[in-house]
PDB file of C-alpha atoms in Angstrom:
ATOM      1  CA  MET A   1    -280.320 -90.269 153.323  1.00 79.00           C
ATOM      2  CA  ARG A   2    -278.135 -93.193 154.768  1.00 75.00           C
ATOM      3  CA  ARG A   3    -274.808 -93.244 154.402  1.00 80.00           C
ATOM      4  CA  LEU A   4    -273.470 -96.945 154.479  1.00 81.00           C
ATOM      5  CA  ILE A   5    -269.707 -96.812 154.065  1.00 79.00           C
ATOM      6  CA  PRO A   6    -267.301 -95.750 155.828  1.00 83.00           C
ATOM      7  CA  ASN A   7    -269.611 -95.904 158.579  1.00 83.00           C
ATOM      8  CA  CYS A   8    -273.428 -96.367 158.640  1.00 86.00           C
ATOM      9  CA  GLN A   9    -275.345 -93.071 159.829  1.00 88.00           C
ATOM     10  CA  GLU A  10    -278.056 -90.914 158.726  1.00 91.00           C
ATOM     11  CA  GLU A  11    -276.937 -87.254 157.114  1.00 91.00           C
ATOM     12  CA  ALA A  12    -278.916 -84.629 155.345  1.00 94.00           C
ATOM     13  CA  LEU A  13    -279.166 -84.898 151.593  1.00 95.00           C
ATOM     14  CA  GLU A  14    -277.529 -81.452 151.014  1.00 94.00           C
ATOM     15  CA  ASP A  15    -274.475 -82.657 152.979  1.00 94.00           C
ATOM     16  CA  LEU A  16    -273.960 -85.133 149.954  1.00 96.00           C
ATOM     17  CA  TYR A  17    -270.237 -84.288 148.572  1.00 96.00           C
ATOM     18  CA  ALA A  18    -270.816 -80.927 150.031  1.00 93.00           C
ATOM     19  CA  ASP A  19    -266.807 -80.590 151.000  1.00 90.00           C
ATOM     20  CA  LEU A  20    -265.516 -82.650 148.041  1.00 95.00           C
ATOM     21  CA  ARG A  21    -261.809 -82.232 147.239  1.00 95.00           C
ATOM     22  CA  PHE A  22    -259.674 -84.242 145.057  1.00 97.00           C
ATOM     23  CA  PRO A  23    -255.649 -84.633 144.932  1.00 96.00           C
ATOM     24  CA  ASP A  24    -253.630 -82.354 142.729  1.00 95.00           C
ATOM     25  CA  ARG A  25    -251.840 -84.463 140.132  1.00 95.00           C
ATOM     26  CA  PRO A  26    -248.597 -82.739 138.578  1.00 92.00           C
ATOM     27  CA  ASP A  27    -248.767 -85.085 135.333  1.00 94.00           C
ATOM     28  CA  ARG A  28    -252.328 -84.707 134.147  1.00 97.00           C
ATOM     29  CA  PRO A  29    -255.661 -83.639 135.684  1.00 98.00           C
ATOM     30  CA  TYR A  30    -257.131 -85.897 138.287  1.00 98.00           C
ATOM     31  CA  VAL A  31    -259.860 -87.437 136.480  1.00 98.00           C
ATOM     32  CA  VAL A  32    -263.430 -88.577 137.885  1.00 98.00           C
ATOM     33  CA  LEU A  33    -265.616 -90.438 136.178  1.00 98.00           C
ATOM     34  CA  HIS A  34    -269.656 -90.184 136.878  1.00 96.00           C
ATOM     35  CA  LEU A  35    -272.239 -92.345 135.700  1.00 95.00           C
ATOM     36  CA  VAL A  36    -275.465 -93.664 136.153  1.00 93.00           C
ATOM     37  CA  MET A  37    -276.744 -97.200 135.447  1.00 92.00           C
ATOM     38  CA  SER A  38    -279.840 -99.277 136.070  1.00 93.00           C
ATOM     39  CA  ALA A  39    -279.707-102.662 138.039  1.00 91.00           C
ATOM     40  CA  ASP A  40    -279.082-104.608 134.804  1.00 90.00           C
ATOM     41  CA  GLY A  41    -276.262-102.409 133.689  1.00 87.00           C
ATOM     42  CA  GLY A  42    -278.010 -99.884 131.301  1.00 86.00           C
ATOM     43  CA  ALA A  43    -276.564 -96.481 130.624  1.00 85.00           C
ATOM     44  CA  THR A  44    -280.163 -94.944 129.332  1.00 83.00           C
ATOM     45  CA  LEU A  45    -283.491 -95.063 129.977  1.00 82.00           C
ATOM     46  CA  ARG A  46    -285.561 -94.660 126.707  1.00 81.00           C
ATOM     47  CA  GLY A  47    -282.187 -93.440 125.031  1.00 75.00           C
ATOM     48  CA  ARG A  48    -281.174 -90.898 127.696  1.00 78.00           C
ATOM     49  CA  THR A  49    -279.570 -90.890 130.913  1.00 76.00           C
ATOM     50  CA  GLY A  50    -281.853 -88.361 132.069  1.00 72.00           C
ATOM     51  CA  GLY A  51    -284.379 -89.284 134.389  1.00 77.00           C
ATOM     52  CA  MET A  52    -282.650 -92.514 135.429  1.00 86.00           C
ATOM     53  CA  GLY A  53    -281.367 -91.060 138.589  1.00 89.00           C
ATOM     54  CA  GLY A  54    -283.209 -89.532 141.389  1.00 93.00           C
ATOM     55  CA  THR A  55    -282.624 -86.468 143.546  1.00 95.00           C
ATOM     56  CA  ALA A  56    -279.632 -87.468 145.086  1.00 95.00           C
ATOM     57  CA  ASP A  57    -278.078 -88.424 141.856  1.00 95.00           C
ATOM     58  CA  ARG A  58    -278.820 -84.980 140.455  1.00 95.00           C
ATOM     59  CA  LEU A  59    -277.299 -83.348 143.277  1.00 96.00           C
ATOM     60  CA  ALA A  60    -274.236 -85.663 142.951  1.00 97.00           C
ATOM     61  CA  PHE A  61    -274.206 -84.147 139.210  1.00 96.00           C
ATOM     62  CA  ARG A  62    -274.104 -80.459 140.352  1.00 96.00           C
ATOM     63  CA  ARG A  63    -271.712 -81.213 143.526  1.00 97.00           C
ATOM     64  CA  LEU A  64    -269.039 -82.904 140.865  1.00 98.00           C
ATOM     65  CA  ARG A  65    -269.329 -80.044 138.316  1.00 97.00           C
ATOM     66  CA  GLU A  66    -268.628 -77.563 141.606  1.00 97.00           C
ATOM     67  CA  ALA A  67    -265.484 -79.412 142.534  1.00 97.00           C
ATOM     68  CA  CYS A  68    -263.928 -79.531 138.900  1.00 98.00           C
ATOM     69  CA  ASP A  69    -261.888 -77.358 136.587  1.00 98.00           C
ATOM     70  CA  ALA A  70    -263.481 -78.917 133.111  1.00 98.00           C
ATOM     71  CA  ILE A  71    -266.107 -81.331 132.284  1.00 98.00           C
ATOM     72  CA  LEU A  72    -265.207 -83.821 129.725  1.00 98.00           C
ATOM     73  CA  VAL A  73    -267.842 -85.341 127.431  1.00 98.00           C
ATOM     74  CA  GLY A  74    -268.208 -87.206 124.352  1.00 96.00           C
ATOM     75  CA  ALA A  75    -269.906 -85.435 121.163  1.00 96.00           C
ATOM     76  CA  GLY A  76    -272.503 -88.188 121.109  1.00 93.00           C
ATOM     77  CA  THR A  77    -273.650 -87.513 124.627  1.00 93.00           C
ATOM     78  CA  VAL A  78    -273.728 -83.686 123.863  1.00 95.00           C
ATOM     79  CA  ARG A  79    -276.089 -84.513 120.994  1.00 93.00           C
ATOM     80  CA  GLU A  80    -278.401 -87.188 123.008  1.00 89.00           C
ATOM     81  CA  GLU A  81    -278.631 -85.427 126.250  1.00 90.00           C
ATOM     82  CA  THR A  82    -278.817 -81.666 124.424  1.00 90.00           C
ATOM     83  CA  TYR A  83    -276.240 -80.476 126.519  1.00 95.00           C
ATOM     84  CA  ARG A  84    -276.242 -76.564 127.240  1.00 96.00           C
ATOM     85  CA  PRO A  85    -273.407 -74.566 128.687  1.00 97.00           C
ATOM     86  CA  PRO A  86    -272.617 -75.490 132.200  1.00 96.00           C
ATOM     87  CA  HIS A  87    -274.508 -73.714 134.711  1.00 95.00           C
ATOM     88  CA  LEU A  88    -274.653 -73.499 138.669  1.00 95.00           C
ATOM     89  CA  PRO A  89    -276.590 -71.631 141.185  1.00 94.00           C
ATOM     90  CA  PRO A  90    -274.813 -68.487 142.424  1.00 96.00           C
ATOM     91  CA  GLU A  91    -274.094 -69.987 145.859  1.00 95.00           C
ATOM     92  CA  ALA A  92    -272.181 -72.739 144.038  1.00 96.00           C
ATOM     93  CA  GLN A  93    -270.427 -70.370 142.371  1.00 97.00           C
ATOM     94  CA  ALA A  94    -269.477 -68.319 145.252  1.00 97.00           C
ATOM     95  CA  ARG A  95    -268.092 -71.508 146.851  1.00 95.00           C
ATOM     96  CA  ARG A  96    -265.829 -72.218 143.759  1.00 97.00           C
ATOM     97  CA  ILE A  97    -264.576 -68.845 143.571  1.00 97.00           C
ATOM     98  CA  ALA A  98    -263.555 -68.860 147.404  1.00 96.00           C
ATOM     99  CA  ARG A  99    -261.701 -72.267 146.432  1.00 94.00           C
ATOM    100  CA  GLY A 100    -259.827 -70.244 143.689  1.00 95.00           C
ATOM    101  CA  LEU A 101    -261.861 -71.809 140.993  1.00 97.00           C
ATOM    102  CA  ALA A 102    -263.589 -70.103 138.055  1.00 97.00           C
ATOM    103  CA  PRO A 103    -267.107 -69.333 138.867  1.00 97.00           C
ATOM    104  CA  LEU A 104    -268.014 -72.267 136.320  1.00 98.00           C
ATOM    105  CA  PRO A 105    -266.268 -75.280 134.796  1.00 98.00           C
ATOM    106  CA  ARG A 106    -265.194 -75.310 130.962  1.00 97.00           C
ATOM    107  CA  LEU A 107    -266.885 -77.829 129.042  1.00 98.00           C
ATOM    108  CA  VAL A 108    -264.510 -79.837 126.942  1.00 98.00           C
ATOM    109  CA  ILE A 109    -266.303 -81.788 124.183  1.00 98.00           C
ATOM    110  CA  LEU A 110    -264.336 -84.866 122.343  1.00 98.00           C
ATOM    111  CA  THR A 111    -265.349 -85.852 118.864  1.00 97.00           C
ATOM    112  CA  ALA A 112    -263.833 -88.205 115.912  1.00 94.00           C
ATOM    113  CA  ARG A 113    -265.432 -86.902 113.383  1.00 92.00           C
ATOM    114  CA  ALA A 114    -266.423 -83.108 113.936  1.00 93.00           C
ATOM    115  CA  ALA A 115    -269.834 -84.121 113.752  1.00 90.00           C
ATOM    116  CA  LEU A 116    -271.251 -81.137 115.966  1.00 95.00           C
ATOM    117  CA  ASP A 117    -273.890 -78.690 114.788  1.00 96.00           C
ATOM    118  CA  PRO A 118    -272.625 -75.115 115.281  1.00 96.00           C
ATOM    119  CA  ASP A 119    -276.319 -73.988 116.023  1.00 96.00           C
ATOM    120  CA  HIS A 120    -276.613 -76.762 119.036  1.00 97.00           C
ATOM    121  CA  ARG A 121    -277.575 -74.884 122.284  1.00 97.00           C
ATOM    122  CA  VAL A 122    -274.088 -76.192 123.743  1.00 97.00           C
ATOM    123  CA  PHE A 123    -272.794 -73.281 121.933  1.00 97.00           C
ATOM    124  CA  SER A 124    -275.333 -70.450 122.590  1.00 96.00           C
ATOM    125  CA  ASP A 125    -273.131 -68.521 125.013  1.00 95.00           C
ATOM    126  CA  PRO A 126    -270.179 -66.869 123.351  1.00 92.00           C
ATOM    127  CA  ASP A 127    -268.745 -66.003 126.732  1.00 93.00           C
ATOM    128  CA  ARG A 128    -268.383 -69.369 127.857  1.00 94.00           C
ATOM    129  CA  ALA A 129    -267.755 -71.241 124.580  1.00 96.00           C
ATOM    130  CA  PRO A 130    -266.710 -74.883 124.946  1.00 98.00           C
ATOM    131  CA  LEU A 131    -263.202 -76.308 124.082  1.00 98.00           C
ATOM    132  CA  VAL A 132    -263.693 -78.959 121.115  1.00 98.00           C
ATOM    133  CA  VAL A 133    -261.135 -81.438 120.633  1.00 98.00           C
ATOM    134  CA  ALA A 134    -260.901 -83.559 117.344  1.00 97.00           C
ATOM    135  CA  PRO A 135    -258.216 -85.493 115.786  1.00 97.00           C
ATOM    136  CA  GLU A 136    -255.677 -83.830 113.215  1.00 96.00           C
ATOM    137  CA  ASP A 137    -257.126 -85.613 110.475  1.00 95.00           C
ATOM    138  CA  ALA A 138    -260.968 -84.728 111.175  1.00 95.00           C
ATOM    139  CA  ASP A 139    -262.968 -82.809 108.485  1.00 95.00           C
ATOM    140  CA  PRO A 140    -261.295 -79.408 108.071  1.00 95.00           C
ATOM    141  CA  GLU A 141    -264.657 -77.718 106.881  1.00 96.00           C
ATOM    142  CA  ALA A 142    -266.447 -78.967 109.967  1.00 96.00           C
ATOM    143  CA  LEU A 143    -263.795 -77.717 112.242  1.00 96.00           C
ATOM    144  CA  ASP A 144    -263.786 -74.537 110.559  1.00 96.00           C
ATOM    145  CA  ARG A 145    -267.579 -74.206 111.161  1.00 96.00           C
ATOM    146  CA  ILE A 146    -267.394 -75.362 114.727  1.00 97.00           C
ATOM    147  CA  ALA A 147    -264.296 -72.870 115.237  1.00 97.00           C
ATOM    148  CA  ARG A 148    -266.682 -69.943 114.682  1.00 97.00           C
ATOM    149  CA  VAL A 149    -268.521 -71.026 118.037  1.00 97.00           C
ATOM    150  CA  ALA A 150    -265.957 -72.767 120.011  1.00 98.00           C
ATOM    151  CA  GLU A 151    -262.168 -72.968 120.757  1.00 97.00           C
ATOM    152  CA  VAL A 152    -260.870 -75.955 118.686  1.00 97.00           C
ATOM    153  CA  MET A 153    -257.916 -78.238 119.496  1.00 97.00           C
ATOM    154  CA  ARG A 154    -256.715 -81.105 117.267  1.00 97.00           C
ATOM    155  CA  CYS A 155    -255.113 -83.832 119.203  1.00 97.00           C
ATOM    156  CA  GLY A 156    -254.237 -87.435 117.725  1.00 96.00           C
ATOM    157  CA  ARG A 157    -255.161 -89.112 114.486  1.00 95.00           C
ATOM    158  CA  GLY A 158    -258.079 -91.316 113.741  1.00 93.00           C
ATOM    159  CA  GLY A 159    -259.156 -90.466 117.207  1.00 94.00           C
ATOM    160  CA  VAL A 160    -258.429 -88.306 120.009  1.00 97.00           C
ATOM    161  CA  ASP A 161    -255.187 -89.135 122.123  1.00 98.00           C
ATOM    162  CA  LEU A 162    -256.515 -88.837 125.231  1.00 98.00           C
ATOM    163  CA  PRO A 163    -253.187 -89.379 127.220  1.00 97.00           C
ATOM    164  CA  ARG A 164    -251.870 -86.503 125.269  1.00 97.00           C
ATOM    165  CA  LEU A 165    -255.066 -84.402 125.620  1.00 98.00           C
ATOM    166  CA  LEU A 166    -254.956 -84.569 129.422  1.00 98.00           C
ATOM    167  CA  GLY A 167    -251.157 -83.683 129.271  1.00 96.00           C
ATOM    168  CA  LEU A 168    -252.230 -80.395 127.029  1.00 97.00           C
ATOM    169  CA  LEU A 169    -255.089 -79.727 129.485  1.00 97.00           C
ATOM    170  CA  ARG A 170    -252.813 -79.495 132.886  1.00 96.00           C
ATOM    171  CA  PRO A 171    -250.678 -76.482 131.663  1.00 95.00           C
ATOM    172  CA  ARG A 172    -253.930 -74.652 130.943  1.00 95.00           C
ATOM    173  CA  GLY A 173    -254.641 -74.749 134.799  1.00 95.00           C
ATOM    174  CA  ILE A 174    -257.183 -77.690 134.380  1.00 97.00           C
ATOM    175  CA  ARG A 175    -256.552 -79.658 137.621  1.00 98.00           C
ATOM    176  CA  TRP A 176    -259.565 -81.915 137.975  1.00 98.00           C
ATOM    177  CA  VAL A 177    -261.925 -83.227 135.372  1.00 98.00           C
ATOM    178  CA  VAL A 178    -265.445 -84.731 135.674  1.00 98.00           C
ATOM    179  CA  CYS A 179    -265.983 -86.970 132.833  1.00 98.00           C
ATOM    180  CA  GLU A 180    -269.861 -87.270 132.207  1.00 96.00           C
ATOM    181  CA  GLY A 181    -269.562 -90.016 129.275  1.00 89.00           C
ATOM    182  CA  GLY A 182    -270.883 -91.514 127.304  1.00 89.00           C
ATOM    183  CA  PRO A 183    -270.018 -95.177 127.323  1.00 91.00           C
ATOM    184  CA  ALA A 184    -267.536 -95.349 124.577  1.00 92.00           C
ATOM    185  CA  LEU A 185    -265.492 -92.254 125.900  1.00 95.00           C
ATOM    186  CA  ALA A 186    -265.746 -94.056 129.562  1.00 94.00           C
ATOM    187  CA  ALA A 187    -264.257 -97.257 128.176  1.00 94.00           C
ATOM    188  CA  GLN A 188    -261.446 -95.427 126.498  1.00 95.00           C
ATOM    189  CA  LEU A 189    -260.560 -93.509 129.592  1.00 96.00           C
ATOM    190  CA  LEU A 190    -260.608 -96.857 131.577  1.00 95.00           C
ATOM    191  CA  ALA A 191    -258.484 -98.897 129.081  1.00 94.00           C
ATOM    192  CA  SER A 192    -256.045 -96.008 129.067  1.00 94.00           C
ATOM    193  CA  GLY A 193    -255.607 -96.018 132.797  1.00 95.00           C
ATOM    194  CA  LEU A 194    -256.607 -92.595 132.893  1.00 97.00           C
ATOM    195  CA  VAL A 195    -259.623 -92.808 135.543  1.00 97.00           C
ATOM    196  CA  ASP A 196    -258.726 -92.001 139.101  1.00 98.00           C
ATOM    197  CA  GLU A 197    -262.205 -92.507 140.735  1.00 98.00           C
ATOM    198  CA  LEU A 198    -265.477 -93.497 139.581  1.00 98.00           C
ATOM    199  CA  PHE A 199    -268.834 -92.165 141.116  1.00 98.00           C
ATOM    200  CA  LEU A 200    -271.497 -94.562 140.016  1.00 97.00           C
ATOM    201  CA  THR A 201    -275.324 -94.340 140.919  1.00 96.00           C
ATOM    202  CA  LEU A 202    -277.166 -97.706 140.568  1.00 95.00           C
ATOM    203  CA  ALA A 203    -280.672 -96.593 139.927  1.00 93.00           C
ATOM    204  CA  PRO A 204    -283.643 -98.707 140.687  1.00 92.00           C
ATOM    205  CA  TRP A 205    -284.657 -99.651 137.022  1.00 91.00           C
ATOM    206  CA  VAL A 206    -284.487-102.407 134.675  1.00 92.00           C
ATOM    207  CA  VAL A 207    -284.290-101.320 131.253  1.00 89.00           C
ATOM    208  CA  GLY A 208    -283.391-104.566 129.104  1.00 86.00           C
ATOM    209  CA  SER A 209    -281.299-104.947 126.092  1.00 79.00           C
ATOM    210  CA  GLY A 210    -282.458-102.320 123.912  1.00 75.00           C
ATOM    211  CA  GLU A 211    -280.388 -99.607 125.892  1.00 81.00           C
ATOM    212  CA  ARG A 212    -276.692 -98.623 125.807  1.00 82.00           C
ATOM    213  CA  ARG A 213    -274.588-100.340 128.425  1.00 81.00           C
ATOM    214  CA  LEU A 214    -272.594 -98.265 131.008  1.00 83.00           C
ATOM    215  CA  VAL A 215    -269.120 -99.099 129.347  1.00 89.00           C
ATOM    216  CA  GLU A 216    -268.754 -99.809 125.567  1.00 89.00           C
ATOM    217  CA  GLY A 217    -265.390-100.979 124.653  1.00 86.00           C
ATOM    218  CA  ALA A 218    -262.776-103.547 125.466  1.00 84.00           C
ATOM    219  CA  LEU A 219    -260.890-103.408 128.671  1.00 87.00           C
ATOM    220  CA  ASP A 220    -257.895-105.499 128.463  1.00 86.00           C
ATOM    221  CA  PRO A 221    -257.249-106.086 131.420  1.00 88.00           C
ATOM    222  CA  PRO A 222    -260.342-105.470 133.351  1.00 91.00           C
ATOM    223  CA  ARG A 223    -259.851-102.831 135.833  1.00 92.00           C
ATOM    224  CA  ARG A 224    -260.514-103.278 139.633  1.00 95.00           C
ATOM    225  CA  LEU A 225    -262.096-100.841 141.869  1.00 97.00           C
ATOM    226  CA  ARG A 226    -261.819-100.353 145.774  1.00 97.00           C
ATOM    227  CA  LEU A 227    -265.325 -99.193 147.205  1.00 96.00           C
ATOM    228  CA  MET A 228    -264.645 -95.917 149.156  1.00 96.00           C
ATOM    229  CA  GLU A 229    -268.456 -94.619 150.027  1.00 95.00           C
ATOM    230  CA  ALA A 230    -271.684 -95.874 149.682  1.00 95.00           C
ATOM    231  CA  ARG A 231    -274.821 -94.075 150.418  1.00 95.00           C
ATOM    232  CA  GLU A 232    -278.585 -94.849 149.715  1.00 94.00           C
ATOM    233  CA  HIS A 233    -281.337 -92.340 148.954  1.00 94.00           C
ATOM    234  CA  GLY A 234    -284.937 -93.009 147.383  1.00 92.00           C
ATOM    235  CA  GLY A 235    -283.724 -96.310 146.075  1.00 92.00           C
ATOM    236  CA  ASP A 236    -280.495 -94.918 144.320  1.00 94.00           C
ATOM    237  CA  LEU A 237    -277.180 -96.436 145.503  1.00 96.00           C
ATOM    238  CA  LEU A 238    -274.537 -93.596 145.445  1.00 97.00           C
ATOM    239  CA  LEU A 239    -271.196 -95.433 144.886  1.00 97.00           C
ATOM    240  CA  ARG A 240    -267.657 -93.997 145.175  1.00 97.00           C
ATOM    241  CA  TYR A 241    -265.002 -95.979 143.746  1.00 98.00           C
ATOM    242  CA  ALA A 242    -260.975 -95.454 143.548  1.00 98.00           C
ATOM    243  CA  LEU A 243    -259.437 -97.320 140.678  1.00 97.00           C
ATOM    244  CA  VAL A 244    -256.969 -99.828 141.772  1.00 95.00           C
ATOM    245  CA  PRO A 245    -253.475 -99.406 140.107  1.00 87.00           C
ATOM    246  CA  LYS A 246    -252.773-102.269 137.565  1.00 72.00           C
ATOM    247  CA  GLU A 247    -249.602-103.083 139.359  1.00 61.00           C
ATOM    248  CA  GLU A 248    -251.251-103.732 142.610  1.00 62.00           C
ATOM    249  CA  PRO A 249    -251.917-107.348 143.412  1.00 56.00           C
ATOM    250  CA  PRO A 250    -255.311-108.539 144.207  1.00 58.00           C
ATOM    251  CA  GLY A 251    -256.410-108.399 147.613  1.00 54.00           C
ATOM    252  CA  GLU A 252    -254.231-105.520 148.472  1.00 51.00           C
TER     253      GLU A 252
END
């Protein structure tokens, strides 16, 4: 693996994000967005993100999960990517415990319509039931079915109130969140100014217009990024960005 920024050098693949640490915000969890896209901006390959990124992207996926208290994901991504309860190898769980984290991160699923199948494999482990967050006006019968296999939280009307949700997660001891998509949730977090960092893998694919885009939703104003790190492995570019505060003038 070649690290390109902040200085160009060779490094072992296993060193990728091996000692990843994030700041602890007092007001809400520190939010990291982790996405993979093709060279032409597609977020999926044949309808799924799986298979787009290579070995380094898959390792980055595990390292980010190792560094967070919770995984935030939209219900559509849970269905499309056939999510299961979070899993990490024993050595990763041991590193988490040594840092004062739970052995595994909590999965938090956002759904606007409560359209989740209680028999989905994401609910297969009763000892690691996810937290499902839905608007207060979501279908009550659907939420009652989900409540049999998950913890349910109601937050917002007409859609999940993301700022309020993050404010509620922080007192639960959730300090660091990695959001794994999908594109609509990524857009909502970015538009609300709730993303602190973006980890983006640029994969060596061109997928065309039939696939989903990386971010789907209006961003007004657009958000600027500051490149912090860049690495290359197997044709993948692994980019780490900080979100520039909206009030910071261009060029700073």
